CSV table of C-alpha atoms in Angstrom, one decimal:
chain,number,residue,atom,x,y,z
A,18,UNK,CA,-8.0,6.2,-8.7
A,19,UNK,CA,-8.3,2.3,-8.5
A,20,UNK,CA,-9.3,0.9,-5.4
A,21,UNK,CA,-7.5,-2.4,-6.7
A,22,UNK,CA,-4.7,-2.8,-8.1
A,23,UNK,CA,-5.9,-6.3,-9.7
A,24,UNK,CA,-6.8,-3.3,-12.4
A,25,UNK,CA,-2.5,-2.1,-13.0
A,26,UNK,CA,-1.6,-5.9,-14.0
A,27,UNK,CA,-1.5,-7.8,-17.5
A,28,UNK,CA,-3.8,-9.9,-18.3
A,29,UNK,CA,-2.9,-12.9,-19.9
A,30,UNK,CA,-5.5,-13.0,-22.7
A,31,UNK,CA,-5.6,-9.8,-23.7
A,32,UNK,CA,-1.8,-8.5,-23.2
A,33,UNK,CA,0.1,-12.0,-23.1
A,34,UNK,CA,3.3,-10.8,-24.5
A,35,UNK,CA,3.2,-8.0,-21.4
A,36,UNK,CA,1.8,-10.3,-18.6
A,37,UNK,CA,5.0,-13.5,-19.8
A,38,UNK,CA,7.3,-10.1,-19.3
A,39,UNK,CA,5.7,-9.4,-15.9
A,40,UNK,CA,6.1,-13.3,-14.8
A,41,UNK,CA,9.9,-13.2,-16.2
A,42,UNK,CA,10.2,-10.1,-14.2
A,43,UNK,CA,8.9,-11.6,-11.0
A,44,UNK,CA,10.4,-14.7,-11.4
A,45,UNK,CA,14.4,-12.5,-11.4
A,46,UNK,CA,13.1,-10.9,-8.4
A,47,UNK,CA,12.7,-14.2,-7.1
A,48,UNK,CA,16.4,-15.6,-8.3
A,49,UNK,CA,17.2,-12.4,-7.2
A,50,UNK,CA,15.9,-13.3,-3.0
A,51,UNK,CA,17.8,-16.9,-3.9
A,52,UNK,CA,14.8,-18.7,-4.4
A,53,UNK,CA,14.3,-22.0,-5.2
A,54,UNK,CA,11.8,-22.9,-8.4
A,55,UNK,CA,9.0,-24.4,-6.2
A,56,UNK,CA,9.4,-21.2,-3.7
A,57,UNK,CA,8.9,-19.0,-6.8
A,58,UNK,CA,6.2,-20.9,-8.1
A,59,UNK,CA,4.1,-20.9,-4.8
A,60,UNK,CA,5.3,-17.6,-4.0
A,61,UNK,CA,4.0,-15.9,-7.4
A,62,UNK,CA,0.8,-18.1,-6.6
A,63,UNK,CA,0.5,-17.0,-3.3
A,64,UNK,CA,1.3,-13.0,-3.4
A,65,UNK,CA,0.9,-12.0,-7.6
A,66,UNK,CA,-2.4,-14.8,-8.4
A,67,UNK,CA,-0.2,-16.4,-11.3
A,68,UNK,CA,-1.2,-19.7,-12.1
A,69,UNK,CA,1.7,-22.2,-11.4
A,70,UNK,CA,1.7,-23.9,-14.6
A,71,UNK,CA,2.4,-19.8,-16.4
A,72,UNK,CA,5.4,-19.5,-14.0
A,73,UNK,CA,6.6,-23.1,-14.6
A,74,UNK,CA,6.1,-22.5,-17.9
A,75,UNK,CA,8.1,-19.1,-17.9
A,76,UNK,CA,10.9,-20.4,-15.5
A,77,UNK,CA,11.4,-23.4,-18.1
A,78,UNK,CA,11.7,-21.2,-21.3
A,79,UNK,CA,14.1,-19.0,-18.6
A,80,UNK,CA,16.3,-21.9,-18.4
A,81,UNK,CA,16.3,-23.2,-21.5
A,82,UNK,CA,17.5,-19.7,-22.8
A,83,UNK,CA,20.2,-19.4,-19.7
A,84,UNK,CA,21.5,-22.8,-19.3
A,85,UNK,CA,24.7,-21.5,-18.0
A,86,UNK,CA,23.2,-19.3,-15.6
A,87,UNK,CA,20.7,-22.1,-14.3
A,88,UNK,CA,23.5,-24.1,-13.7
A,89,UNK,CA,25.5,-22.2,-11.9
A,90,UNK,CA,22.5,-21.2,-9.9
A,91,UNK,CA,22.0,-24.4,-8.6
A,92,UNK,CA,25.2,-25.5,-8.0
A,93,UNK,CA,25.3,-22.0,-5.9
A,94,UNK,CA,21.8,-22.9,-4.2
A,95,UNK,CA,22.7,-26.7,-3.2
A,96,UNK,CA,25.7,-25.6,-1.4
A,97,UNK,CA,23.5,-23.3,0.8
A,98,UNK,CA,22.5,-25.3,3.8
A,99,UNK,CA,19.3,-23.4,4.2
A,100,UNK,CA,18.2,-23.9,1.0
A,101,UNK,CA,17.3,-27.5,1.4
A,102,UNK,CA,15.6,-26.7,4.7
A,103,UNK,CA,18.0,-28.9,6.4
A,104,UNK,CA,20.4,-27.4,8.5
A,105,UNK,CA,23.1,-28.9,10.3
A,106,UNK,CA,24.5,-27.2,13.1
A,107,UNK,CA,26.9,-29.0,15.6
A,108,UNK,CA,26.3,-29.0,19.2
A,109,UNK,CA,28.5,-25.8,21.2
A,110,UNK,CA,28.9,-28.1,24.7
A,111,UNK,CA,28.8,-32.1,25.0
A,112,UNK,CA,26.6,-33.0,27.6
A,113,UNK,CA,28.2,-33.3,31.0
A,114,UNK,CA,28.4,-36.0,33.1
A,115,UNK,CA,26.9,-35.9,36.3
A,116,UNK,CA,28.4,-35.0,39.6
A,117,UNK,CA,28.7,-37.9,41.8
C-alpha cells in the first residue's frame, strides 16, 4: 500500500490528458463550494500542489467552452455579499443617549 498518496495522482508529463481532467474536476468541485477563480486557484495550490498557471489555464479553457454558464456564475456570485468579503450588516439598536 502507498504510504503517499502523491503516488494515486496524474502527472502532468506523463498522463497530461488525465491530470487537465483531474484539474477540470477539482476546479467543478470548487464552482461547486461557490468559489471564486482566485479561491480555486490558491485553493488547488494550497491542498492538491497544482501550479496556478495549470488551473488558470484549465479554468480559462472552462470558460471559454461555458460562456453562458460563466456568466451566469458571476452574475450569481456578485450578488452574494460574502463573496466579495465585504459584508454589510446594519446595526440591530442605535446607540442610546445617556441618562441625565
Amino acid at each position: 500500500m502507498y504510504r503517499n498518496h502523491q503516488y494515486l495522482l496524474p502527472c502532468l508529463h506523463c498522463h497530461p490528458h488525465t491530470y487537465i481532467r483531474m484539474v477540470q474536476h477539482l476546479i467543478e468541485r470548487c464552482l461547486l463550494l461557490q468559489m471564486t477563480r482566485d479561491q480555486c486557484i490558491k485553493a488547488l495550490a494550497e491542498h492538491a500542489n497544482i501550479r496556478p498557471l495549470v488551473t488558470l489555464t484549465v479554468w480559462r479553457e472552462l470558460q471559454k467552452e461555458n460562456s453562458g454558464f460563466f456568466h451566469a456564475y458571476q452574475r450569481s456570485m456578485s450578488f452574494r455579499p460574502l463573496a466579495t468579503g465585504h459584508f454589510y450588516r446594519p446595526k440591530r439598536f442605535a446607540r442610546r443617549k445617556p441618562w441625565k
